[in-house]
């Protein structure tokens, strides 16, 4: 088996968190992400990464405290499972997922769940990988699906009723984001500057509490874009991708 590290309050300041590794422009986001993890460790949050310099990790916690509009009891929720670059094809993904599944069983949980999509989307885990290990689609909103591996056929998690709206009242371009993703800080600042320079209104809504996350008006993992009152994507935008999006 490969060598792994779980982030703890004692090692988190000296360990990298994979996602934005080596990219100095995202350092503020990395710092914010680490503070977010520190605040979540008491909830049973787990960030487990390969003991190597690469984007290879799994991140999960009990569903009841997970910042996602998925409702259920005694399940683990996987925020992200990412194996990139040269680490693909070495069994790392299997080992990371198996660790999470074993963790759920060890703690007497009913199962484990995650959000995927019918079509491949950025910042969303690969659906077929989870299906291979016994996960099943139990709920869906548009292209997004909730996958569950249930150990005992107890009541399975579902998307919240509010998440099914996929609409908001304002017609202005609106972005919901959280510090769960280290890319968010830099892109929010870039978009803020872009909006000012081009006299464009963009609403930025920070999801910074469990209550806000559970009551999101859409599928949400760490970022959500609304345009003309309708959810359009979970893609993290920069100035260029924003400009292209609104011009299409």
GROMACS .gro file of C-alpha atoms in nm:
model
  248
    1UNK     CA    1   0.000   0.000   0.000
    2UNK     CA    2   0.110   0.356  -0.065
    3UNK     CA    3   0.203   0.593   0.217
    4UNK     CA    4  -0.062   0.843   0.326
    5UNK     CA    5  -0.102   1.132   0.569
    6UNK     CA    6  -0.418   1.254   0.743
    7UNK     CA    7  -0.419   1.623   0.823
    8UNK     CA    8  -0.441   1.706   1.194
    9UNK     CA    9  -0.428   2.020   1.400
   10UNK     CA   10  -0.062   1.939   1.467
   11UNK     CA   11   0.058   1.890   1.107
   12UNK     CA   12  -0.176   2.098   0.891
   13UNK     CA   13   0.038   2.413   0.892
   14UNK     CA   14   0.341   2.233   0.747
   15UNK     CA   15   0.163   1.998   0.506
   16UNK     CA   16   0.039   2.097   0.160
   17UNK     CA   17  -0.328   2.043   0.075
   18UNK     CA   18  -0.275   1.922  -0.281
   19UNK     CA   19  -0.530   2.125  -0.479
   20UNK     CA   20  -0.335   2.447  -0.534
   21UNK     CA   21   0.007   2.300  -0.472
   22UNK     CA   22   0.295   2.521  -0.583
   23UNK     CA   23   0.073   2.803  -0.713
   24UNK     CA   24   0.165   3.118  -0.519
   25UNK     CA   25  -0.129   3.323  -0.643
   26UNK     CA   26  -0.362   3.089  -0.454
   27UNK     CA   27  -0.174   3.112  -0.121
   28UNK     CA   28  -0.448   3.318   0.045
   29UNK     CA   29  -0.698   3.057  -0.063
   30UNK     CA   30  -0.478   2.779   0.070
   31UNK     CA   31  -0.453   2.957   0.405
   32UNK     CA   32  -0.830   3.006   0.414
   33UNK     CA   33  -0.885   2.641   0.324
   34UNK     CA   34  -0.656   2.528   0.605
   35UNK     CA   35  -0.843   2.744   0.855
   36UNK     CA   36  -1.167   2.594   0.727
   37UNK     CA   37  -1.031   2.243   0.776
   38UNK     CA   38  -0.915   2.330   1.128
   39UNK     CA   39  -1.267   2.445   1.214
   40UNK     CA   40  -1.411   2.121   1.074
   41UNK     CA   41  -1.178   1.869   1.237
   42UNK     CA   42  -1.398   1.866   1.547
   43UNK     CA   43  -1.684   1.750   1.322
   44UNK     CA   44  -1.489   1.444   1.214
   45UNK     CA   45  -1.360   1.600   0.892
   46UNK     CA   46  -1.091   1.391   0.719
   47UNK     CA   47  -0.840   1.513   0.462
   48UNK     CA   48  -0.620   1.219   0.364
   49UNK     CA   49  -0.349   1.262   0.106
   50UNK     CA   50  -0.072   1.065  -0.052
   51UNK     CA   51   0.260   1.134   0.119
   52UNK     CA   52   0.404   1.282  -0.200
   53UNK     CA   53   0.401   1.611  -0.381
   54UNK     CA   54   0.093   1.580  -0.597
   55UNK     CA   55  -0.281   1.640  -0.631
   56UNK     CA   56  -0.390   1.314  -0.475
   57UNK     CA   57  -0.635   1.308  -0.184
   58UNK     CA   58  -0.980   1.233  -0.045
   59UNK     CA   59  -1.182   1.467   0.175
   60UNK     CA   60  -1.494   1.368   0.368
   61UNK     CA   61  -1.691   1.405   0.692
   62UNK     CA   62  -2.023   1.305   0.852
   63UNK     CA   63  -2.313   1.415   0.632
   64UNK     CA   64  -2.489   1.595   0.916
   65UNK     CA   65  -2.209   1.854   0.934
   66UNK     CA   66  -2.101   1.849   0.568
   67UNK     CA   67  -2.140   2.179   0.382
   68UNK     CA   68  -2.369   2.044   0.113
   69UNK     CA   69  -2.750   2.053   0.065
   70UNK     CA   70  -2.778   1.677   0.109
   71UNK     CA   71  -2.991   1.551   0.395
   72UNK     CA   72  -2.946   1.219   0.573
   73UNK     CA   73  -2.841   1.050   0.895
   74UNK     CA   74  -2.533   0.852   0.986
   75UNK     CA   75  -2.364   0.867   0.646
   76UNK     CA   76  -2.025   1.000   0.541
   77UNK     CA   77  -2.014   1.259   0.264
   78UNK     CA   78  -1.719   1.274   0.022
   79UNK     CA   79  -1.643   1.632  -0.086
   80UNK     CA   80  -1.367   1.538  -0.323
   81UNK     CA   81  -1.160   1.243  -0.441
   82UNK     CA   82  -0.882   1.348  -0.674
   83UNK     CA   83  -0.594   1.152  -0.825
   84UNK     CA   84  -0.399   1.350  -1.083
   85UNK     CA   85  -0.100   1.320  -1.310
   86UNK     CA   86   0.152   1.041  -1.275
   87UNK     CA   87  -0.028   0.896  -0.973
   88UNK     CA   88  -0.315   0.768  -1.187
   89UNK     CA   89  -0.326   0.395  -1.250
   90UNK     CA   90  -0.139   0.303  -0.931
   91UNK     CA   91  -0.436   0.201  -0.718
   92UNK     CA   92  -0.429   0.525  -0.518
   93UNK     CA   93  -0.793   0.610  -0.585
   94UNK     CA   94  -0.902   0.264  -0.474
   95UNK     CA   95  -0.695   0.287  -0.156
   96UNK     CA   96  -0.832   0.631  -0.068
   97UNK     CA   97  -1.193   0.527  -0.125
   98UNK     CA   98  -1.146   0.198   0.061
   99UNK     CA   99  -1.007   0.391   0.356
  100UNK     CA  100  -1.318   0.610   0.369
  101UNK     CA  101  -1.552   0.312   0.336
  102UNK     CA  102  -1.368   0.126   0.611
  103UNK     CA  103  -1.381   0.438   0.827
  104UNK     CA  104  -1.758   0.456   0.783
  105UNK     CA  105  -1.801   0.088   0.871
  106UNK     CA  106  -1.571   0.113   1.171
  107UNK     CA  107  -1.778   0.399   1.311
  108UNK     CA  108  -2.107   0.214   1.267
  109UNK     CA  109  -2.237   0.439   0.992
  110UNK     CA  110  -2.509   0.348   0.744
  111UNK     CA  111  -2.298   0.419   0.439
  112UNK     CA  112  -2.119   0.682   0.237
  113UNK     CA  113  -2.230   0.925  -0.036
  114UNK     CA  114  -2.103   1.182  -0.284
  115UNK     CA  115  -2.221   1.410  -0.565
  116UNK     CA  116  -2.134   1.323  -0.925
  117UNK     CA  117  -2.283   1.415  -1.262
  118UNK     CA  118  -2.428   1.247  -1.571
  119UNK     CA  119  -2.183   1.437  -1.787
  120UNK     CA  120  -1.824   1.502  -1.683
  121UNK     CA  121  -1.793   1.838  -1.509
  122UNK     CA  122  -1.496   2.021  -1.352
  123UNK     CA  123  -1.460   1.991  -0.975
  124UNK     CA  124  -1.697   1.692  -0.969
  125UNK     CA  125  -1.572   1.337  -0.905
  126UNK     CA  126  -1.590   1.074  -1.178
  127UNK     CA  127  -1.922   0.887  -1.159
  128UNK     CA  128  -1.807   0.556  -1.310
  129UNK     CA  129  -1.532   0.518  -1.053
  130UNK     CA  130  -1.785   0.511  -0.770
  131UNK     CA  131  -2.027   0.287  -0.958
  132UNK     CA  132  -1.745   0.035  -0.992
  133UNK     CA  133  -1.726   0.009  -0.613
  134UNK     CA  134  -2.097  -0.044  -0.560
  135UNK     CA  135  -2.234   0.309  -0.531
  136UNK     CA  136  -2.583   0.363  -0.673
  137UNK     CA  137  -2.768   0.671  -0.794
  138UNK     CA  138  -3.041   0.751  -0.539
  139UNK     CA  139  -3.136   1.107  -0.632
  140UNK     CA  140  -3.075   1.363  -0.906
  141UNK     CA  141  -3.122   1.729  -0.990
  142UNK     CA  142  -3.069   1.801  -1.358
  143UNK     CA  143  -2.727   1.665  -1.457
  144UNK     CA  144  -2.620   1.618  -1.095
  145UNK     CA  145  -2.660   1.289  -0.915
  146UNK     CA  146  -2.629   1.172  -0.556
  147UNK     CA  147  -2.444   0.842  -0.532
  148UNK     CA  148  -2.473   0.626  -0.223
  149UNK     CA  149  -2.305   0.311  -0.096
  150UNK     CA  150  -2.545   0.182   0.170
  151UNK     CA  151  -2.434  -0.085   0.418
  152UNK     CA  152  -2.775  -0.179   0.558
  153UNK     CA  153  -3.050  -0.039   0.334
  154UNK     CA  154  -3.151   0.217   0.596
  155UNK     CA  155  -3.303   0.543   0.473
  156UNK     CA  156  -3.064   0.681   0.215
  157UNK     CA  157  -2.964   1.050   0.184
  158UNK     CA  158  -3.143   1.283  -0.056
  159UNK     CA  159  -3.094   1.633  -0.193
  160UNK     CA  160  -3.278   1.891   0.015
  161UNK     CA  161  -3.603   2.034  -0.120
  162UNK     CA  162  -3.446   2.380  -0.135
  163UNK     CA  163  -3.162   2.252  -0.353
  164UNK     CA  164  -3.416   2.139  -0.613
  165UNK     CA  165  -3.516   2.499  -0.686
  166UNK     CA  166  -3.202   2.575  -0.886
  167UNK     CA  167  -3.334   2.932  -0.901
  168UNK     CA  168  -3.297   3.257  -0.708
  169UNK     CA  169  -3.496   3.581  -0.712
  170UNK     CA  170  -3.225   3.816  -0.837
  171UNK     CA  171  -3.145   3.835  -1.209
  172UNK     CA  172  -2.791   3.965  -1.150
  173UNK     CA  173  -2.504   3.724  -1.204
  174UNK     CA  174  -2.461   3.564  -0.861
  175UNK     CA  175  -2.186   3.341  -0.729
  176UNK     CA  176  -2.210   3.133  -0.413
  177UNK     CA  177  -1.873   3.013  -0.284
  178UNK     CA  178  -1.701   2.881   0.027
  179UNK     CA  179  -1.349   2.844   0.164
  180UNK     CA  180  -1.380   2.469   0.112
  181UNK     CA  181  -1.200   2.527  -0.218
  182UNK     CA  182  -0.857   2.699  -0.214
  183UNK     CA  183  -0.913   2.841  -0.564
  184UNK     CA  184  -1.211   3.050  -0.454
  185UNK     CA  185  -1.029   3.340  -0.285
  186UNK     CA  186  -0.817   3.439  -0.585
  187UNK     CA  187  -1.094   3.401  -0.840
  188UNK     CA  188  -1.341   3.602  -0.632
  189UNK     CA  189  -1.089   3.886  -0.610
  190UNK     CA  190  -1.017   3.868  -0.984
  191UNK     CA  191  -1.388   3.874  -1.066
  192UNK     CA  192  -1.446   4.160  -0.822
  193UNK     CA  193  -1.179   4.367  -0.999
  194UNK     CA  194  -1.316   4.270  -1.340
  195UNK     CA  195  -1.668   4.373  -1.244
  196UNK     CA  196  -1.549   4.713  -1.120
  197UNK     CA  197  -1.336   4.778  -1.428
  198UNK     CA  198  -1.621   4.687  -1.664
  199UNK     CA  199  -1.907   4.833  -1.462
  200UNK     CA  200  -2.073   4.493  -1.432
  201UNK     CA  201  -2.271   4.382  -1.130
  202UNK     CA  202  -2.182   4.047  -0.979
  203UNK     CA  203  -2.324   3.934  -0.647
  204UNK     CA  204  -2.085   3.733  -0.432
  205UNK     CA  205  -2.244   3.529  -0.155
  206UNK     CA  206  -2.006   3.355   0.082
  207UNK     CA  207  -2.132   3.029   0.226
  208UNK     CA  208  -1.967   3.040   0.566
  209UNK     CA  209  -2.197   2.842   0.795
  210UNK     CA  210  -2.345   2.494   0.797
  211UNK     CA  211  -2.695   2.642   0.791
  212UNK     CA  212  -2.624   2.837   0.472
  213UNK     CA  213  -2.474   2.531   0.306
  214UNK     CA  214  -2.764   2.303   0.396
  215UNK     CA  215  -3.015   2.560   0.269
  216UNK     CA  216  -2.854   2.634  -0.067
  217UNK     CA  217  -3.099   2.692  -0.354
  218UNK     CA  218  -2.904   2.451  -0.576
  219UNK     CA  219  -2.661   2.162  -0.585
  220UNK     CA  220  -2.351   2.287  -0.403
  221UNK     CA  221  -2.008   2.147  -0.325
  222UNK     CA  222  -1.803   2.469  -0.304
  223UNK     CA  223  -1.913   2.703  -0.588
  224UNK     CA  224  -2.236   2.779  -0.776
  225UNK     CA  225  -2.312   3.024  -1.061
  226UNK     CA  226  -2.654   3.179  -1.124
  227UNK     CA  227  -2.742   3.395  -1.424
  228UNK     CA  228  -3.079   3.560  -1.483
  229UNK     CA  229  -3.209   3.383  -1.176
  230UNK     CA  230  -3.118   3.031  -1.291
  231UNK     CA  231  -2.836   2.798  -1.184
  232UNK     CA  232  -2.599   2.752  -1.477
  233UNK     CA  233  -2.293   2.566  -1.347
  234UNK     CA  234  -2.065   2.466  -1.059
  235UNK     CA  235  -1.755   2.575  -1.254
  236UNK     CA  236  -1.513   2.803  -1.070
  237UNK     CA  237  -1.475   3.108  -1.292
  238UNK     CA  238  -1.194   3.352  -1.360
  239UNK     CA  239  -1.231   3.678  -1.552
  240UNK     CA  240  -1.177   3.517  -1.893
  241UNK     CA  241  -1.419   3.230  -1.842
  242UNK     CA  242  -1.677   3.470  -1.694
  243UNK     CA  243  -1.652   3.700  -1.997
  244UNK     CA  244  -1.689   3.406  -2.235
  245UNK     CA  245  -1.986   3.272  -2.041
  246UNK     CA  246  -2.191   3.589  -2.051
  247UNK     CA  247  -2.106   3.658  -2.415
  248UNK     CA  248  -2.226   3.320  -2.542
   0.00000   0.00000   0.00000
